[in-house]
CSV table of C-alpha atoms in Angstrom, one decimal:
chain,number,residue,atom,x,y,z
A,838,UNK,CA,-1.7,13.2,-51.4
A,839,UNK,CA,-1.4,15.8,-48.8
A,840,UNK,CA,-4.5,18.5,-47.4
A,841,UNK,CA,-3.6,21.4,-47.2
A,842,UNK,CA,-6.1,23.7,-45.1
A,843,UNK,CA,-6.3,27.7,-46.0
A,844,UNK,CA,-7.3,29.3,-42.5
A,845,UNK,CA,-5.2,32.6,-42.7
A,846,UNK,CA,-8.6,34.7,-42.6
A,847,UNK,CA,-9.7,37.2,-39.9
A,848,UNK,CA,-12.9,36.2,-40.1
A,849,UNK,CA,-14.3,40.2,-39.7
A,850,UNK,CA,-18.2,39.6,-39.8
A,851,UNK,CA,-18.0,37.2,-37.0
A,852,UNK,CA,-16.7,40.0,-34.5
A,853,UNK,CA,-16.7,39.9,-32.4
A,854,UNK,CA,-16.5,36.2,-31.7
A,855,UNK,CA,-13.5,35.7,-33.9
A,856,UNK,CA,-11.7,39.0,-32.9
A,857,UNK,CA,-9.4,36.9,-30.9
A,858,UNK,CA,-10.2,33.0,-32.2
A,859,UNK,CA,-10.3,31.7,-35.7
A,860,UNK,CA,-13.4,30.6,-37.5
A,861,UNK,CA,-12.7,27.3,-37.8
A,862,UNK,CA,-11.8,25.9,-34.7
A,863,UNK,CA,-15.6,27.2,-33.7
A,864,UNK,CA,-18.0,24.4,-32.5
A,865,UNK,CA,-20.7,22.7,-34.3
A,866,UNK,CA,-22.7,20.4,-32.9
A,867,UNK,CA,-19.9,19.2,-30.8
A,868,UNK,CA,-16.7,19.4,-32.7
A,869,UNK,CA,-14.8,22.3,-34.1
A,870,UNK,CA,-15.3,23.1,-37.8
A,871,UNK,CA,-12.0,21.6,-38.5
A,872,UNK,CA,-12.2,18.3,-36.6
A,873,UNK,CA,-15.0,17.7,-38.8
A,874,UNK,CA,-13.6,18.4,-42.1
A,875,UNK,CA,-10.0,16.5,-41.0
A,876,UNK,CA,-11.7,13.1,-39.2
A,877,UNK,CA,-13.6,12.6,-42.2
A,878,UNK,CA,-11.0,12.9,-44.6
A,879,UNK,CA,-8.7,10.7,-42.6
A,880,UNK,CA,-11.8,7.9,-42.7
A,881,UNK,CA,-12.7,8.4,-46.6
A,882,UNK,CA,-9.3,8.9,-47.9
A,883,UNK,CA,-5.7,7.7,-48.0
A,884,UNK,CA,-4.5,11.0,-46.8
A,885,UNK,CA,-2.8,11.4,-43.1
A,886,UNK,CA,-1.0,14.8,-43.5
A,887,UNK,CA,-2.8,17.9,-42.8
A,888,UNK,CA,-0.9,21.1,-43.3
A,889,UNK,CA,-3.0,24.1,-41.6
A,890,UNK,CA,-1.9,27.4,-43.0
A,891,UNK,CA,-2.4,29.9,-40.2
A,892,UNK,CA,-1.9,34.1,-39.8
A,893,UNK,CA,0.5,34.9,-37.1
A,894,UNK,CA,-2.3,36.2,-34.5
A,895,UNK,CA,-4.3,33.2,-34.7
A,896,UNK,CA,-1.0,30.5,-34.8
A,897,UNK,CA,-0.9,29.8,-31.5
A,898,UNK,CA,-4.7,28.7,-31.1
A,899,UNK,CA,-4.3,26.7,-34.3
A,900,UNK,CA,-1.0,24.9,-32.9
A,901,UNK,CA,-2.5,24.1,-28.9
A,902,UNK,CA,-6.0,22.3,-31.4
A,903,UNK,CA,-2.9,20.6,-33.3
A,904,UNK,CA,-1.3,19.2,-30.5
A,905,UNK,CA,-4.2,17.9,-29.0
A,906,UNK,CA,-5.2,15.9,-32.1
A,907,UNK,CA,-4.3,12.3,-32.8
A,908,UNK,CA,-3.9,13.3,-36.5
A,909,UNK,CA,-0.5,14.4,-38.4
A,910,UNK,CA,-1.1,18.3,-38.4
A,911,UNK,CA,1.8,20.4,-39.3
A,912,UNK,CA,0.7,24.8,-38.3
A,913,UNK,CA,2.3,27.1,-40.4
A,914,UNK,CA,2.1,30.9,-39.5
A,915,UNK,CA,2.2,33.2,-42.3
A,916,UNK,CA,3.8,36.1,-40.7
A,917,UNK,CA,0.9,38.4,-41.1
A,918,UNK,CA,-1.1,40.2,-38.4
A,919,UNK,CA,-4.2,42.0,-39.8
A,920,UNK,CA,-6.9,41.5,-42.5
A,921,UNK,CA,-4.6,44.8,-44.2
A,922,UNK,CA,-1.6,42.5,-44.7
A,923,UNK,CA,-3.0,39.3,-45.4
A,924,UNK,CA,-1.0,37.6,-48.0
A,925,UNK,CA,-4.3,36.2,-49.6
A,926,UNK,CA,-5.1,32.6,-50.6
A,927,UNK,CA,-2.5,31.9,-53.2
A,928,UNK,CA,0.2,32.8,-51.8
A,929,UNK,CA,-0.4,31.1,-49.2
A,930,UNK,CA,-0.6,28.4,-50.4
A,931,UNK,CA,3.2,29.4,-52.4
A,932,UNK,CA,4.6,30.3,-49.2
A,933,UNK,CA,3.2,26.6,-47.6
A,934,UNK,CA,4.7,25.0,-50.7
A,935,UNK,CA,8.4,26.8,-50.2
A,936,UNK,CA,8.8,26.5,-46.5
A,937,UNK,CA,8.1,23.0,-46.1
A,938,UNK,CA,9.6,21.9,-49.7
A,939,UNK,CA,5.9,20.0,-50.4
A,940,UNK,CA,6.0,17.9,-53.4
A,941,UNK,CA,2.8,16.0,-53.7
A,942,UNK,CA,-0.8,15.8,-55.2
A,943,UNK,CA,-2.7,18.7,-52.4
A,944,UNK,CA,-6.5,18.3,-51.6
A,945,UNK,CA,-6.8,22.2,-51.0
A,946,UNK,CA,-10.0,23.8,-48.7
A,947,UNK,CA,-10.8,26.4,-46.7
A,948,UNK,CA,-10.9,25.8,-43.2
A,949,UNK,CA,-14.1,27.4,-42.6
A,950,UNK,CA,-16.4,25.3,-44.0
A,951,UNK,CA,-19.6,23.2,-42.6
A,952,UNK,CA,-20.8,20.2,-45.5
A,953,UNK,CA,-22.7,17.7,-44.9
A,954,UNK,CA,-21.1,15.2,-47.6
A,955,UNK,CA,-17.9,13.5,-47.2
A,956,UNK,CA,-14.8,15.2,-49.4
A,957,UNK,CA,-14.1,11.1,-49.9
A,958,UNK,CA,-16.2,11.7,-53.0
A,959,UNK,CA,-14.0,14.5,-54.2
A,960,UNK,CA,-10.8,12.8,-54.4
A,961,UNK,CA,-12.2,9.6,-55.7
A,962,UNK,CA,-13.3,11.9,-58.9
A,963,UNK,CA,-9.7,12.7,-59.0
A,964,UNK,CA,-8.6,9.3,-59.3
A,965,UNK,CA,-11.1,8.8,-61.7
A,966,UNK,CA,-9.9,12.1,-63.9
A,967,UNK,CA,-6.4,12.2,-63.3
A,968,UNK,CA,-5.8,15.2,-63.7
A,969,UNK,CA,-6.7,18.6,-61.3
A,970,UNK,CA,-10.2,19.4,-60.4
A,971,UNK,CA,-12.6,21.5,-58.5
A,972,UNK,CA,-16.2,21.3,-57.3
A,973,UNK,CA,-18.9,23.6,-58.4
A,974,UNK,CA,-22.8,23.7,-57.5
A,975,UNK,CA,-25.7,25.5,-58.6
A,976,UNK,CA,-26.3,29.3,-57.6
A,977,UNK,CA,-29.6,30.4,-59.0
A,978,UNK,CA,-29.4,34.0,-57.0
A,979,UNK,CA,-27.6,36.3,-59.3
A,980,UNK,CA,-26.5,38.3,-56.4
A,981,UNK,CA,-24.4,35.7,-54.8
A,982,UNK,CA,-22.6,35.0,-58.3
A,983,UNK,CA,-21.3,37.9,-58.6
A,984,UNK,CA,-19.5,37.5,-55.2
A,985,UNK,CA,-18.3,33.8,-56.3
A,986,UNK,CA,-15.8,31.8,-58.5
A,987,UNK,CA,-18.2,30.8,-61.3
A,988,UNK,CA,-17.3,28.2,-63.9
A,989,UNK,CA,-17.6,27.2,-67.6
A,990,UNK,CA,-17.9,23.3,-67.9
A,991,UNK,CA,-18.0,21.0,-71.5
A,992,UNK,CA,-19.4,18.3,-72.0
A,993,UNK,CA,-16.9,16.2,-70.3
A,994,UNK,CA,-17.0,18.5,-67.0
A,995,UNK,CA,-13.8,20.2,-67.8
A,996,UNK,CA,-13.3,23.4,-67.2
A,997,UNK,CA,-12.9,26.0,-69.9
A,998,UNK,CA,-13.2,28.9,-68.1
A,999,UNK,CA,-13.1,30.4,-64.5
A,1000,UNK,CA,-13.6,33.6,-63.1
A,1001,UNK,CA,-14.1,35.3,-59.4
A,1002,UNK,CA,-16.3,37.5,-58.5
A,1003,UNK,CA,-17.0,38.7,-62.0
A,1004,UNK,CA,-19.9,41.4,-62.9
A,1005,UNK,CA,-21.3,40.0,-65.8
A,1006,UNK,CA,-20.5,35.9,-64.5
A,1007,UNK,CA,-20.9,33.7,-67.5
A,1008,UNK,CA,-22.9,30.8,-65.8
A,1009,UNK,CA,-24.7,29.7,-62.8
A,1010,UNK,CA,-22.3,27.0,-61.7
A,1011,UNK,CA,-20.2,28.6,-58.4
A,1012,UNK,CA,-17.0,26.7,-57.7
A,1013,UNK,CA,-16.9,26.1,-53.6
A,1014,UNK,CA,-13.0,26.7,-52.0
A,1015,UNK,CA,-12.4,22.5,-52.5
A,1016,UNK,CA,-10.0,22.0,-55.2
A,1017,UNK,CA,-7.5,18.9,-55.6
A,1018,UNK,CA,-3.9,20.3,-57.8
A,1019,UNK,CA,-1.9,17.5,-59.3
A,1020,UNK,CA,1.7,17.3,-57.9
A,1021,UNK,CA,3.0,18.8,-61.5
A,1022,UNK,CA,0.5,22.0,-61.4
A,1023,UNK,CA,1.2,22.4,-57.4
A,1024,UNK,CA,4.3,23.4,-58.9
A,1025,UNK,CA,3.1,26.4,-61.6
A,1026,UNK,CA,2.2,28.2,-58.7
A,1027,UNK,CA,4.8,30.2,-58.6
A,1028,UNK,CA,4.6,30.9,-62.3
A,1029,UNK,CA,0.9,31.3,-62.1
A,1030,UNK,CA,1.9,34.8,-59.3
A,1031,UNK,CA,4.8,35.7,-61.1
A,1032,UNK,CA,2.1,36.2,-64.3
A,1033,UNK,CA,-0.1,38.7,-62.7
A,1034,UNK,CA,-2.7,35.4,-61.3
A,1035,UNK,CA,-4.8,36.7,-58.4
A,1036,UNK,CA,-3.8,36.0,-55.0
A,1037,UNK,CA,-6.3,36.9,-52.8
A,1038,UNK,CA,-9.2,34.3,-53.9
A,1039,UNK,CA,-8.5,31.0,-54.0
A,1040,UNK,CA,-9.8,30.2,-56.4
A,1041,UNK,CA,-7.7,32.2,-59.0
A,1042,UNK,CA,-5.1,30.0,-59.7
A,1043,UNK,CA,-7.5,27.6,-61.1
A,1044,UNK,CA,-8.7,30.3,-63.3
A,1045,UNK,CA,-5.1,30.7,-64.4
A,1046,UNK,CA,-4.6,27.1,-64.7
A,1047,UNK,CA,-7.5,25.9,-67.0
A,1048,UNK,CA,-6.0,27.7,-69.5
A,1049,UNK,CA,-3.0,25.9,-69.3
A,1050,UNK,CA,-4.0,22.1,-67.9
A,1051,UNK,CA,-7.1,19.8,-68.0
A,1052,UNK,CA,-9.3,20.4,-64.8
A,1053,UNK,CA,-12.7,18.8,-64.3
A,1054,UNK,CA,-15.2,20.0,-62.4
A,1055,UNK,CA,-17.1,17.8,-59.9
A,1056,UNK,CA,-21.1,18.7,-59.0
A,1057,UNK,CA,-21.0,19.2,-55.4
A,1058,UNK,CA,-22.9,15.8,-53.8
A,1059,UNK,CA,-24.7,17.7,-51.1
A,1060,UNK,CA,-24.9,21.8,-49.3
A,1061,UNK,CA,-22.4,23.6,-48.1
A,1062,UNK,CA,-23.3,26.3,-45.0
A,1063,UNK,CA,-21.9,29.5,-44.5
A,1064,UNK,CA,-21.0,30.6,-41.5
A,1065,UNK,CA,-20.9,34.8,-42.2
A,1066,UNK,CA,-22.3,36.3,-39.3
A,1067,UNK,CA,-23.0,35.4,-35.9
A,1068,UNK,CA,-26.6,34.9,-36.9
A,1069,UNK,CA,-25.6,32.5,-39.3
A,1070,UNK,CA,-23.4,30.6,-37.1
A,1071,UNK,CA,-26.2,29.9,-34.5
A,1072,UNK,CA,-28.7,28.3,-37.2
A,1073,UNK,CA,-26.1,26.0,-38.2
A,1074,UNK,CA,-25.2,25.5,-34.5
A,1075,UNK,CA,-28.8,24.8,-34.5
A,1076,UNK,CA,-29.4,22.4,-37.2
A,1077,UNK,CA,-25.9,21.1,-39.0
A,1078,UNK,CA,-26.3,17.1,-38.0
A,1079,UNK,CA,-23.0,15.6,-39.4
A,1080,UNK,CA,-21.6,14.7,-42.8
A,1081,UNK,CA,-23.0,12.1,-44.9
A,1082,UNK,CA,-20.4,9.2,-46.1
């Protein structure tokens, strides 16, 4: 299994802190956003290969954090320039996929984000289920579903229906930007784009894919904290303690 880390975003609501510097490589109680999502991985899981998908403005900052790391981190710029031309989540994680000819199970996140449980939770659910999977919490505010992914579960925690950012969303359960693909349904990608899926959420290729393949949906272990503003970003500066193994 291979990570592969979405951080193409511009990161608007931040500006201007992030009008020249990506989100995640901001500091949190002493590391970047990114050191602590990739050194607990590496401790909790068998994965080594971290594939950072970067825009072309923000490559170079991503590639110099690279560099200095003592982990396997391959940078790959995007081409684009501007929020405007974005390619959006799915594709790129499709344009990942054909430029470096990946061929493997993919933990997929977001690059942006502060928890304070280890992901090592998330891919031994995988093992367990075998098959792809996402994670999903609680949202009792009806206002923030409607600007989520928001899932339909069975019995069995797979997923029977998925949608982003829906008006009328059909449950309380929001699905979080952590999703593990099989190797096999890395590679409907393409297929899933080429059949009108959304690109720009990431999540909309599993809202293709349940239809399609089994994916289970694992309750998130612990919280998840959003960094949207610069308000935001200095209480969790001012009270995110580490992640929880």
């Amino acid at each position: 299994m291979i990570c592969l880390i979405l951080a193409a975003g511009y990161a608007t609501r931040l500006y201007p802190l992030t009008e020249n510097f990506p989100k995640p490589l901001l500091f949190v109680n002493g590391k970047t956003i990114l050191d602590w999502l990739v050194d607990d991985i590496s401790k909790t899981t068998h994965i080594k290969r971290f594939i950072v998908i970067s825009n072309h403005k923000f490559a170079c900052h991503f590639e110099s954090w690279a560099k200095a790391s003592r982990h396997d981190i391959t940078v790959v710029d995007d081409g684009t320039d501007s929020n405007e031309n974005r390619l959006g989540a799915v594709r790129d994680i499709e344009f990942a996929i054909d430029k470096l000819g990946l061929d493997d199970d993919m933990l997929v996140i977001a690059g942006d984000n502060v928890l304070d449980f280890s992901l090592g939770r998330f891919t031994a659910y995988y093992k367990e289920k075998g098959s792809s999977c996402v994670m999903r919490y609680y949202e009792a505010d009806e206002r923030k579903l409607l600007k989520c992914g928001v899932v339909t579960i069975d019995g069995d925690e797979r997923v029977t229906e998925m949608t982003e950012k829906s008006p009328t969303p059909a449950t309380h359960w929001c699905t979080p930007p952590f999703y593990i693909y099989t190797r096999e349904d890395a590679k409907k990608i393409k297929q899933a784009l080429a059949e009108g899926c959304g690109y720009d959420a990431p999540g909309s290729f599993i809202a293709w894919l349940c239809h399609s393949s089994p994916v289970y949906s694992m309750e998130m272990p612990g919280s998840r904290y959003d960094i949207g503003n610069l308000e935001s970003y200095n209480e969790v500066k001012n009270s995110y303690r580490g992640i929880e193994k």
